[in-house]
Short mmCIF file of C-alpha atoms and ligand atoms in Angstrom, two decimals:
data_model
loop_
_atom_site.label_atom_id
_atom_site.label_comp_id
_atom_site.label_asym_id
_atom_site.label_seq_id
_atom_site.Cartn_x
_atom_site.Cartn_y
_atom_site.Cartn_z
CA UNK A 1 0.00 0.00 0.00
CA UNK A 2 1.79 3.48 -0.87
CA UNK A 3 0.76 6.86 -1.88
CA UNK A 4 1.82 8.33 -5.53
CA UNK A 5 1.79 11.28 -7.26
CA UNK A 6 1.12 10.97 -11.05
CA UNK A 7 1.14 13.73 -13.63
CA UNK A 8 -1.56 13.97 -16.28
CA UNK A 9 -1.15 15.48 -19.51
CA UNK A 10 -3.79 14.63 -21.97
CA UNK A 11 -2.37 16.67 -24.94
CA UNK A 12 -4.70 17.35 -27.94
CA UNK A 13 -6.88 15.17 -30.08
CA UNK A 14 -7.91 12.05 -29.08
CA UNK A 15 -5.23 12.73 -25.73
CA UNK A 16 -7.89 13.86 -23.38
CA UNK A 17 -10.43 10.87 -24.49
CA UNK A 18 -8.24 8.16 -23.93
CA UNK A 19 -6.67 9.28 -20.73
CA UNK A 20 -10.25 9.75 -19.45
CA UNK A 21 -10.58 6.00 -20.02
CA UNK A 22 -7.13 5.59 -18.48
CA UNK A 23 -7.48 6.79 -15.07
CA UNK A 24 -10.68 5.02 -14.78
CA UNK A 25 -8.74 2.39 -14.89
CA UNK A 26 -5.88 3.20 -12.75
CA UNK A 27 -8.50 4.89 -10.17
CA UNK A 28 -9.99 1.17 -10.18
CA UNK A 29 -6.49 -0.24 -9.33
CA UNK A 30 -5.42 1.76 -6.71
CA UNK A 31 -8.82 0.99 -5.18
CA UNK A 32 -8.15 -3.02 -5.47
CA UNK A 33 -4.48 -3.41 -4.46
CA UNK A 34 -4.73 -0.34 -1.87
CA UNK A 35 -3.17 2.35 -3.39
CA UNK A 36 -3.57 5.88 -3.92
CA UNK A 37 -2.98 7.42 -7.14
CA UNK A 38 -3.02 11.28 -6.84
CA UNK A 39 -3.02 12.96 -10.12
CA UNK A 40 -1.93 16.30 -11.22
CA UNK A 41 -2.96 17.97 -14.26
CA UNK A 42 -0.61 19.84 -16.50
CA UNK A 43 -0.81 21.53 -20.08
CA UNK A 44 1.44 20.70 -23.03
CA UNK A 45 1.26 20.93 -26.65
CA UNK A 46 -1.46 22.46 -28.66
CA UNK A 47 -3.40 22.93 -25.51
CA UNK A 48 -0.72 24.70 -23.46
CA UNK A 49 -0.13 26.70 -26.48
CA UNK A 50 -3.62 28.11 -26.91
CA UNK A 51 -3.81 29.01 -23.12
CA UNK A 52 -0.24 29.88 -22.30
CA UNK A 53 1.22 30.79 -25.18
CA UNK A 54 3.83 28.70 -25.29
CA UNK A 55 3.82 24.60 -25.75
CA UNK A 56 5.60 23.79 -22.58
CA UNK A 57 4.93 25.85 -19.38
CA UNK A 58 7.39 25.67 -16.80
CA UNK A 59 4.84 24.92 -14.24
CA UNK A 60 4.29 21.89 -16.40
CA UNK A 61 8.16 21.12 -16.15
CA UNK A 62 8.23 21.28 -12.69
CA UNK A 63 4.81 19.64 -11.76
CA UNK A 64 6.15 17.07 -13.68
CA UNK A 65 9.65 16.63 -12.01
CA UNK A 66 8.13 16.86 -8.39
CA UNK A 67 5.88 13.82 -9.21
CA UNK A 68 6.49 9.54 -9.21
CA UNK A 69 5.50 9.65 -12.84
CA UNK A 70 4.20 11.29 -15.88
CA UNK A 71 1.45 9.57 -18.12
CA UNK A 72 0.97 11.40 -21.10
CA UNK A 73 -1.90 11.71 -23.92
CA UNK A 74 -0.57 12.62 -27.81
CA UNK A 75 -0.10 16.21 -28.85
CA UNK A 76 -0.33 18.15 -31.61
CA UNK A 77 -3.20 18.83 -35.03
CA UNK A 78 -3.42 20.91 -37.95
CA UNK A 79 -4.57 23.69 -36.04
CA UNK A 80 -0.93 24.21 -34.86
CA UNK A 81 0.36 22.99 -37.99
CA UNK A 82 1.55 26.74 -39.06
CA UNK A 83 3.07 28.25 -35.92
CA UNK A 84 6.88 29.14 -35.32
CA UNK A 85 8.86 26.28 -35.36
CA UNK A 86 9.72 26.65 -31.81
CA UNK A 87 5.66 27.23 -30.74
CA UNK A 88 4.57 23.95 -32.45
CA UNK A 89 3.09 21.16 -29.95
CA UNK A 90 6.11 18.75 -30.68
CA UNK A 91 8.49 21.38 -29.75
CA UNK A 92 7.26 20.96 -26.10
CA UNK A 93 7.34 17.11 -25.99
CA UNK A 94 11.08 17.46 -27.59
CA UNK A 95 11.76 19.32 -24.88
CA UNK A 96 9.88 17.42 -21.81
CA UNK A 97 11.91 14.60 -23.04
CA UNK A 98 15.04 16.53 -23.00
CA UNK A 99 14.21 18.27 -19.20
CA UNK A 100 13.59 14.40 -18.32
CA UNK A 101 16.52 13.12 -19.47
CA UNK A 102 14.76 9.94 -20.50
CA UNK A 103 17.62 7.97 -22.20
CA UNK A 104 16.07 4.52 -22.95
CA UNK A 105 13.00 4.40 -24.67
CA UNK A 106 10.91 0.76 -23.84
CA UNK A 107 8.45 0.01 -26.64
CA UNK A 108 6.75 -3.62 -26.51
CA UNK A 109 5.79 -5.37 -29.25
CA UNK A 110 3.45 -8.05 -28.40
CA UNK A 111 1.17 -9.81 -30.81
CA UNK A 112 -2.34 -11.06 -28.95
CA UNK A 113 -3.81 -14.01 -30.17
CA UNK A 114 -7.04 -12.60 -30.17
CA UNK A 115 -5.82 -9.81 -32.64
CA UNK A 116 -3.47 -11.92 -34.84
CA UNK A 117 -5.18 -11.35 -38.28
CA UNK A 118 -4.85 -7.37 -37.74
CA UNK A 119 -1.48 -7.92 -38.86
CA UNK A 120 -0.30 -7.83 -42.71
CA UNK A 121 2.17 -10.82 -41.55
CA UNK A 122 1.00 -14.27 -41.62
CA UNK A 123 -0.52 -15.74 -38.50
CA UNK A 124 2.21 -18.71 -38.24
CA UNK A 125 4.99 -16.50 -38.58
CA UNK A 126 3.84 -14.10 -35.41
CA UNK A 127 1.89 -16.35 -33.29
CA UNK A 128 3.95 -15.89 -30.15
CA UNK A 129 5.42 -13.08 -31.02
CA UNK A 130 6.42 -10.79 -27.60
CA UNK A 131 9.32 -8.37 -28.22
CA UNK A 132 11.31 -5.47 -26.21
CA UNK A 133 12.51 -3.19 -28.45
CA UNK A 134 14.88 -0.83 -25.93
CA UNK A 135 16.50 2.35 -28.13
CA UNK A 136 19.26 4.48 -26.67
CA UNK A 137 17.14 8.02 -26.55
CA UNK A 138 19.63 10.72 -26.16
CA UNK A 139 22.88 10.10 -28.22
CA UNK A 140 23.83 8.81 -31.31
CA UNK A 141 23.37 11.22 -35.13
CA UNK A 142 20.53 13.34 -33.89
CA UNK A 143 22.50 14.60 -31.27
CA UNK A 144 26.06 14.10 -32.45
CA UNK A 145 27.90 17.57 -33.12
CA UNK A 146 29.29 18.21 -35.68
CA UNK A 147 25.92 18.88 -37.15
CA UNK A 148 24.95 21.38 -40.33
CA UNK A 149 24.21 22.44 -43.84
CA UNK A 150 27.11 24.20 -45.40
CA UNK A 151 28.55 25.21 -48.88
CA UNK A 152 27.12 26.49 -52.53
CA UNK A 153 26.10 24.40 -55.59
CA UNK A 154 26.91 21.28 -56.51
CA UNK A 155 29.28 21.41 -53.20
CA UNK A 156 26.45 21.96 -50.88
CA UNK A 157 26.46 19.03 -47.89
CA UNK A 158 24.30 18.28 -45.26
CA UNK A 159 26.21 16.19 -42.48
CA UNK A 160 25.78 14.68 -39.24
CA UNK A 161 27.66 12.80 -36.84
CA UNK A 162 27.26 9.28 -35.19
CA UNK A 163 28.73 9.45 -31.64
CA UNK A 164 28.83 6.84 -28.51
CA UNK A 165 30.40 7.11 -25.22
CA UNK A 166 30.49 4.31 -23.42
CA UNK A 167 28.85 5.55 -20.56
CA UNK A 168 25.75 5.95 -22.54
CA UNK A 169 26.10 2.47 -24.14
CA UNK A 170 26.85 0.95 -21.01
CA UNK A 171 23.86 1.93 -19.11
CA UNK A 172 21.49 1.14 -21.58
CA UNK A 173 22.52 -2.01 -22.10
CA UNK A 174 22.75 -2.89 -18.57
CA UNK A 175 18.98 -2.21 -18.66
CA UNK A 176 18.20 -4.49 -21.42
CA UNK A 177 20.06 -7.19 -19.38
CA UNK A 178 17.77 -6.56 -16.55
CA UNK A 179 14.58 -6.30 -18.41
CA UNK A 180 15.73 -9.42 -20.23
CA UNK A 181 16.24 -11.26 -16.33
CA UNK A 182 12.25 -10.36 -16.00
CA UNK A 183 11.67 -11.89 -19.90
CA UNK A 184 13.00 -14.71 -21.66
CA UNK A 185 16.43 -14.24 -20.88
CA UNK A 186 17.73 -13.12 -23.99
CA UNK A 187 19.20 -9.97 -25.62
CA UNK A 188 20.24 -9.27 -28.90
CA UNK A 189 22.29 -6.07 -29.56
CA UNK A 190 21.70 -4.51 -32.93
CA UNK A 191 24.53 -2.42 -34.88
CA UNK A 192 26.56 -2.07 -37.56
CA UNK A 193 29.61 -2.58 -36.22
CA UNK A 194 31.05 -4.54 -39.98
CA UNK A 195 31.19 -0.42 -41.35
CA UNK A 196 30.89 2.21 -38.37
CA UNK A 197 33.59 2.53 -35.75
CA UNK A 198 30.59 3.92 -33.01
CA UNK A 199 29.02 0.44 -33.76
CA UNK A 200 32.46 -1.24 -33.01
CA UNK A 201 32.65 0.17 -29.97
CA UNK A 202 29.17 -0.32 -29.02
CA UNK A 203 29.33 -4.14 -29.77
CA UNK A 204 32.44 -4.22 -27.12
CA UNK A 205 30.87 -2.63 -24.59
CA UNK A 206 27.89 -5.14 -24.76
CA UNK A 207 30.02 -7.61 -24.53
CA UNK A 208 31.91 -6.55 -21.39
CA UNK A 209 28.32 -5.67 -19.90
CA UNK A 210 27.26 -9.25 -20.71
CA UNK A 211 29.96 -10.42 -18.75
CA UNK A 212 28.15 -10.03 -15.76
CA UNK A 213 24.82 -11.66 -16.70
CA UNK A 214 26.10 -14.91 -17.04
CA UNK A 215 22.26 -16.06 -16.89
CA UNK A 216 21.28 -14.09 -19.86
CA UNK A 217 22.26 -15.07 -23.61
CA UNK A 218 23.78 -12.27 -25.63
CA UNK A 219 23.42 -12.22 -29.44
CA UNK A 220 24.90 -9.59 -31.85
CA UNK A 221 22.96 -8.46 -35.26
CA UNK A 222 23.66 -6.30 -37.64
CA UNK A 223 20.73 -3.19 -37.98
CA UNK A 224 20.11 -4.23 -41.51
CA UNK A 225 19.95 -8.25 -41.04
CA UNK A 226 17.76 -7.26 -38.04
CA UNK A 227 15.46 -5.21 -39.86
CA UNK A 228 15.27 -8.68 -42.24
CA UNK A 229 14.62 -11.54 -39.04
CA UNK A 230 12.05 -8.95 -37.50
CA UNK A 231 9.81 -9.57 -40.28
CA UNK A 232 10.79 -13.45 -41.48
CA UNK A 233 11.08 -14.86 -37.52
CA UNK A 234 10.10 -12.36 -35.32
CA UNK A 235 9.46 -15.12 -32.25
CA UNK A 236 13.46 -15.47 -32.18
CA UNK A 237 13.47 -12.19 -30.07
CA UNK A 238 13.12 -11.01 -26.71
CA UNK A 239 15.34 -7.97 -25.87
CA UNK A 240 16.39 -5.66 -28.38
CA UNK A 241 18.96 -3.09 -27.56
CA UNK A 242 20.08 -0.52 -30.10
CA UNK A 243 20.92 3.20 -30.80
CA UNK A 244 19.10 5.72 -31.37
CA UNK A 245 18.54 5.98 -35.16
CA UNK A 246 18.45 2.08 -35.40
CA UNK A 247 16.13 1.97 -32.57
CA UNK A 248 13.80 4.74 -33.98
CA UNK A 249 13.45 2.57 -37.24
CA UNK A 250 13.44 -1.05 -35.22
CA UNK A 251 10.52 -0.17 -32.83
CA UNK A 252 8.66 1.13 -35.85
CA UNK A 253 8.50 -1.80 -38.00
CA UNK A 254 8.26 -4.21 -34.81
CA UNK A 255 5.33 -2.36 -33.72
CA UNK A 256 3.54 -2.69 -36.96
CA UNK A 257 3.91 -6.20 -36.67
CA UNK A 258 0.89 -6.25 -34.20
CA UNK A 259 -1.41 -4.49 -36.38
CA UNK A 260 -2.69 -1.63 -34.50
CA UNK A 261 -0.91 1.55 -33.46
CA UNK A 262 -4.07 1.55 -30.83
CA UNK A 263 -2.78 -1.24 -29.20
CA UNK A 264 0.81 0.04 -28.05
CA UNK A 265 2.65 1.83 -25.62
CA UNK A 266 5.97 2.98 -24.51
CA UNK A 267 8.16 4.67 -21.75
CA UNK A 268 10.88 6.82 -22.03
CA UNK A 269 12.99 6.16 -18.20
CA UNK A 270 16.73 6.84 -17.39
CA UNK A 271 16.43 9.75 -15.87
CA UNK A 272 14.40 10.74 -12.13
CA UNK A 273 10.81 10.78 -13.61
CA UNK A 274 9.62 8.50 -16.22
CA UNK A 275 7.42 9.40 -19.26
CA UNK A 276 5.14 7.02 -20.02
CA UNK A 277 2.67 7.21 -23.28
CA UNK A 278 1.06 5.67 -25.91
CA UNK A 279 2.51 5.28 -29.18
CA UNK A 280 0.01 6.99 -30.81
CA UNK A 281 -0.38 10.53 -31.81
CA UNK A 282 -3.48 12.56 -31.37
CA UNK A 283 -5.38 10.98 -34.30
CA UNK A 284 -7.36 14.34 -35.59
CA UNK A 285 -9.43 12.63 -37.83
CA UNK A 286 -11.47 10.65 -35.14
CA UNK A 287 -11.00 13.17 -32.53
CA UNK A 288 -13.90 14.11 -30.41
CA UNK A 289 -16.06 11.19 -32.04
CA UNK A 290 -15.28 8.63 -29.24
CA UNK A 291 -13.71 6.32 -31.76
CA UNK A 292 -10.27 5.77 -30.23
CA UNK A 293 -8.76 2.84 -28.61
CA UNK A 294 -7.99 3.51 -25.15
CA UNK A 295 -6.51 0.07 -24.80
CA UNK A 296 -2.84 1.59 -26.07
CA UNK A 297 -3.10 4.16 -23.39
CA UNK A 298 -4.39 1.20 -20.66
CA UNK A 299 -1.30 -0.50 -21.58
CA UNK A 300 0.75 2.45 -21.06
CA UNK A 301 -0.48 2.10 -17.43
CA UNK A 302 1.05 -1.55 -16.98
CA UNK A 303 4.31 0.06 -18.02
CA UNK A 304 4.23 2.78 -16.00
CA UNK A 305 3.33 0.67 -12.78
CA UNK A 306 5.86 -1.82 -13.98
CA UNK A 307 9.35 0.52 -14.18
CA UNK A 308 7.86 3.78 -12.99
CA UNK A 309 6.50 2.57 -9.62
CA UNK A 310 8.10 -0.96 -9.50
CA UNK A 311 4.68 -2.20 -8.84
CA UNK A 312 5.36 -5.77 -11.33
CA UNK A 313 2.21 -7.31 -9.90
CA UNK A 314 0.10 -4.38 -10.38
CA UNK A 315 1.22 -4.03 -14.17
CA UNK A 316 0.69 -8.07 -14.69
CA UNK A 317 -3.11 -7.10 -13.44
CA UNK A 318 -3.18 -4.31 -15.87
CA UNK A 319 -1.83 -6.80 -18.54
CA UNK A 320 -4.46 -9.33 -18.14
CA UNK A 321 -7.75 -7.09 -18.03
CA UNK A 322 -6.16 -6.20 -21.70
CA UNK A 323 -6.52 -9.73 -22.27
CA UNK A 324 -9.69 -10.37 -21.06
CA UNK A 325 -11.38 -7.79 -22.91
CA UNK A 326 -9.71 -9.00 -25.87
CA UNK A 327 -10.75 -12.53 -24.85
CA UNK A 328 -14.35 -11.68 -24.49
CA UNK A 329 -14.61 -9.79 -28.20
CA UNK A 330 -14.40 -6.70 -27.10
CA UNK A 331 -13.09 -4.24 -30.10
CA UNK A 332 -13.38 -0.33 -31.08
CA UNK A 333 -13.13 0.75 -34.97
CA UNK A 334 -9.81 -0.07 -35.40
CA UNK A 335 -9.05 -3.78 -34.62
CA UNK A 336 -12.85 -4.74 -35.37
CA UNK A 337 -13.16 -8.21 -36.34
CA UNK A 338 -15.84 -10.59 -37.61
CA UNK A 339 -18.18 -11.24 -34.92
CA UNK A 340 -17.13 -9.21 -32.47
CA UNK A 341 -18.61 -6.56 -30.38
CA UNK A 342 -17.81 -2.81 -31.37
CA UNK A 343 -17.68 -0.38 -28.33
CA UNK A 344 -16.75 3.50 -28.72
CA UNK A 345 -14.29 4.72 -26.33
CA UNK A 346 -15.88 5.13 -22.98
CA UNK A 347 -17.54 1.90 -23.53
CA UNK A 348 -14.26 0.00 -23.87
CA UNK A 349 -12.79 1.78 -21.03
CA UNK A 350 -15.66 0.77 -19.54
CA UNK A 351 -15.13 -2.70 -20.18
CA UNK A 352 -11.80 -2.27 -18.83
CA UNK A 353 -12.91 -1.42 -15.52
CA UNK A 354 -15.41 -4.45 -15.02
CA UNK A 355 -12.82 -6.87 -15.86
CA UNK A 356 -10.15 -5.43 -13.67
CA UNK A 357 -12.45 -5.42 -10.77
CA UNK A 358 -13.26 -8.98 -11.33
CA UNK A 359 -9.61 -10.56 -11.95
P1 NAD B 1 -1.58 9.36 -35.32
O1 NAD B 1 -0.96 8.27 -34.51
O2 NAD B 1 -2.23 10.45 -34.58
O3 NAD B 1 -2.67 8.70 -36.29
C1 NAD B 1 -2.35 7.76 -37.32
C2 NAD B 1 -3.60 6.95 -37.69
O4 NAD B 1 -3.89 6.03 -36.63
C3 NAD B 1 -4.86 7.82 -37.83
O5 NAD B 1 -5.66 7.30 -38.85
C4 NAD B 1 -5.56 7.66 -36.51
O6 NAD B 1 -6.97 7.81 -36.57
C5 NAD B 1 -5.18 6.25 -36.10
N1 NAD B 1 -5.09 6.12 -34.63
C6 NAD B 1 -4.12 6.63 -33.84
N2 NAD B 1 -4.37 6.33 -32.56
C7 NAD B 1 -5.51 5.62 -32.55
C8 NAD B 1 -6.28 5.03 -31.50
N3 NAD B 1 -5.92 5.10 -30.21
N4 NAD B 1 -7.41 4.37 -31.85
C9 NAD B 1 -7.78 4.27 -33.12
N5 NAD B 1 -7.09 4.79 -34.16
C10 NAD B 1 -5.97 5.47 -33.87
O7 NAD B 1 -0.45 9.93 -36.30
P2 NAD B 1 -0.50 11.16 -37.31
O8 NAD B 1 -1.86 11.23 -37.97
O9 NAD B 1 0.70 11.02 -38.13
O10 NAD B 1 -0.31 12.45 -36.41
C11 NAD B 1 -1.38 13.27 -35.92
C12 NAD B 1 -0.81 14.32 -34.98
O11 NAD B 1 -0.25 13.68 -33.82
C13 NAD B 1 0.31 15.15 -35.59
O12 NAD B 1 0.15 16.49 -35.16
C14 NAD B 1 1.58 14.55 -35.01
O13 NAD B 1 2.62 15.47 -34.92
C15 NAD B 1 1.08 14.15 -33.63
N6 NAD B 1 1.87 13.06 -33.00
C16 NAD B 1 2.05 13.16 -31.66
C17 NAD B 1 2.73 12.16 -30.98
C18 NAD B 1 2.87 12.29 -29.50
O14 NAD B 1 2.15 13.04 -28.88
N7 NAD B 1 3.78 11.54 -28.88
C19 NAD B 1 3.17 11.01 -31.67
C20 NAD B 1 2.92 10.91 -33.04
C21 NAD B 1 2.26 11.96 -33.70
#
């Protein structure tokens, strides 16, 4: 039994629907295992924008930094589409990452079996199919100075530059040994290590990490073979640990693999608060129309119990009450299936609640 302090951004769009549907269910939680979730509400984004002026108050900053956790909506929509590059909503989530220091980025990849024709990928081939795609958040080319656009004509270049320190490759991979201790045991680091020297020295530090999880099988791919076994074997995987321009393309086609980008969530940790949110953006063309799946932003909750509050129990509860509603044919617009029920948002939040109250 413990007390917690949660921050609440809902965003834009389809944010404030789905977190509605969220809390419900987190509310519903804290009431069965004891807890007490207190939430605080801050603005970011399009939102913050249209009251404050600018897309990332520092009130919001700190709120968020004083609390156990932040659970975030989506942000952004054409209506913002045309402001200052530094006013737009993404601007502000850039840079609540960056206050946050959230260096690992956690997106799972798990294929239901309820939901396995959703997927463009045959149903043998991803039966099964449960990955932890962990991307280094903070280094690597879209950080790496020297950055720029410089020279005339035909001699004009754009460059940018792919830099690890080992600190940064050592902690992250540490984490996808621990993770991996909670999984199946088994990580496999992805680089390019056969052409790039930060890949070289990437793959050495893995290994020295691995040294010290005997218990845990370490495997080495290259980015572009992985981006290959991903689609043609995707069960070989548990762990996935990468860099940051590998990881952003990796977690991309991995989630995919399930189907629906309603389905999935993520957490960005590392650093003292942890940013937890669904994968989603702020969908404006089925805004305000209650068609959104709030099971992505559900699921953000078991992650957020799981390595924001440490509560591994709590997040397994979370985990199943996905399943159940799954189980029972329970589906909004987007992974609708033959015979099936079709609830709106509310409804399947809803849902949600009944079956977590009855597990
Ligand atoms: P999107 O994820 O918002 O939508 C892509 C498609 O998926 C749309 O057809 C949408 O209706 C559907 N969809 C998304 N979430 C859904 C859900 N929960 N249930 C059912 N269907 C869902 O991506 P987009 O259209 O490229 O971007 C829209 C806006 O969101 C843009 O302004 C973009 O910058 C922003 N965005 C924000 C974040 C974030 O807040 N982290 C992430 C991605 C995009």
């Amino acid at each position: 039994m413990a007390q917690f302090t949660i921050s609440v951004i809902n965003g834009d769009g389809i944010g404030p629907e789905v977190m509605v549907e969220g809390l419900k269910v987190l509310h519903t939680l804290g009431a069965k295992c004891g807890h007490t979730f207190a939430t605080s509400n801050y603005l970011a984004g399009g939102a913050a924008l249209d009251a404050t002026g600018v897309p990332l108050p520092d009130a919001t900053v700190k709120g968020v930094k004083d609390s156990h956790a932040l659970l975030f909506g989506a942000i952004g929509g054409p209506k913002w589409e045309n402001v200052a590059h530094h006013l737009k909503p993404e601007a502000g989530l850039l840079k609540l990452r960056k206050e946050l220091d959230a260096w690992a980025n956690l997106r799972p990849a798990m294929v239901y079996d309820e939901l396995i024709d959703a997927s463009s990928l045959k149903p043998e081939v991803l039966r099964g199919t449960d990955i932890m795609v962990l991307r280094e958040l903070t280094g690597g080319i879209y950080f790496g100075q020297p950055r720029g656009i410089e020279g005339t004509g035909p001699q004009r270049k754009g460059f940018n530059t792919e830099v690890y320190h080992e600190f940064e490759i050592e902690r992250i991979v540490r984490m996808a040994f621990v993770i991996a201790r909670g999984r199946r045991s088994k990580v496999c680091s992805v680089d390019k290590a056969n052409v790039l020297e930060s890949s070289q020295v990437w793959r050495e530090v893995a290994i020295r990490v691995g040294k010290e999880f005997p218990d845990v099988a370490l495997s080495h791919m290259y980015v572009d073979n992985a981006a290959m076994q991903l689609i043609r074997d995707p069960r070989q995987f548990d762990v996935i640990v990468t860099g940051n321009i590998f990881g952003d393309i990796l977690s991309d086609e991995s989630s995919q693999l399930t189907g629906s980008i309603g389905m999935l969530a993520s957490a960005s940790v590392g650093g003292p608060v942890g940013f937890f949110e669904p994968i989603h953006g702020s969908a404006p063309d089925i805004a305000g129309q209650q068609k959104a799946n709030p099971l992505a932003m559900i699921g953000t909750l078991a992650l957020l119990l799981r390595y924001g509050l440490k509560l591994e129990p709590e997040a397994q509860l979370i985990e199943r009450t996905i399943r159940q509603v799954l189980k029972d044919g329970l589906r909004t617009g987007d992974i609708k299936q033959p015979g099936c029920r079709i609830l709106n948002t509310r409804e399947m939040g809803e849902a949600a609640v009944e079956r977590l109250k009855a597990l």
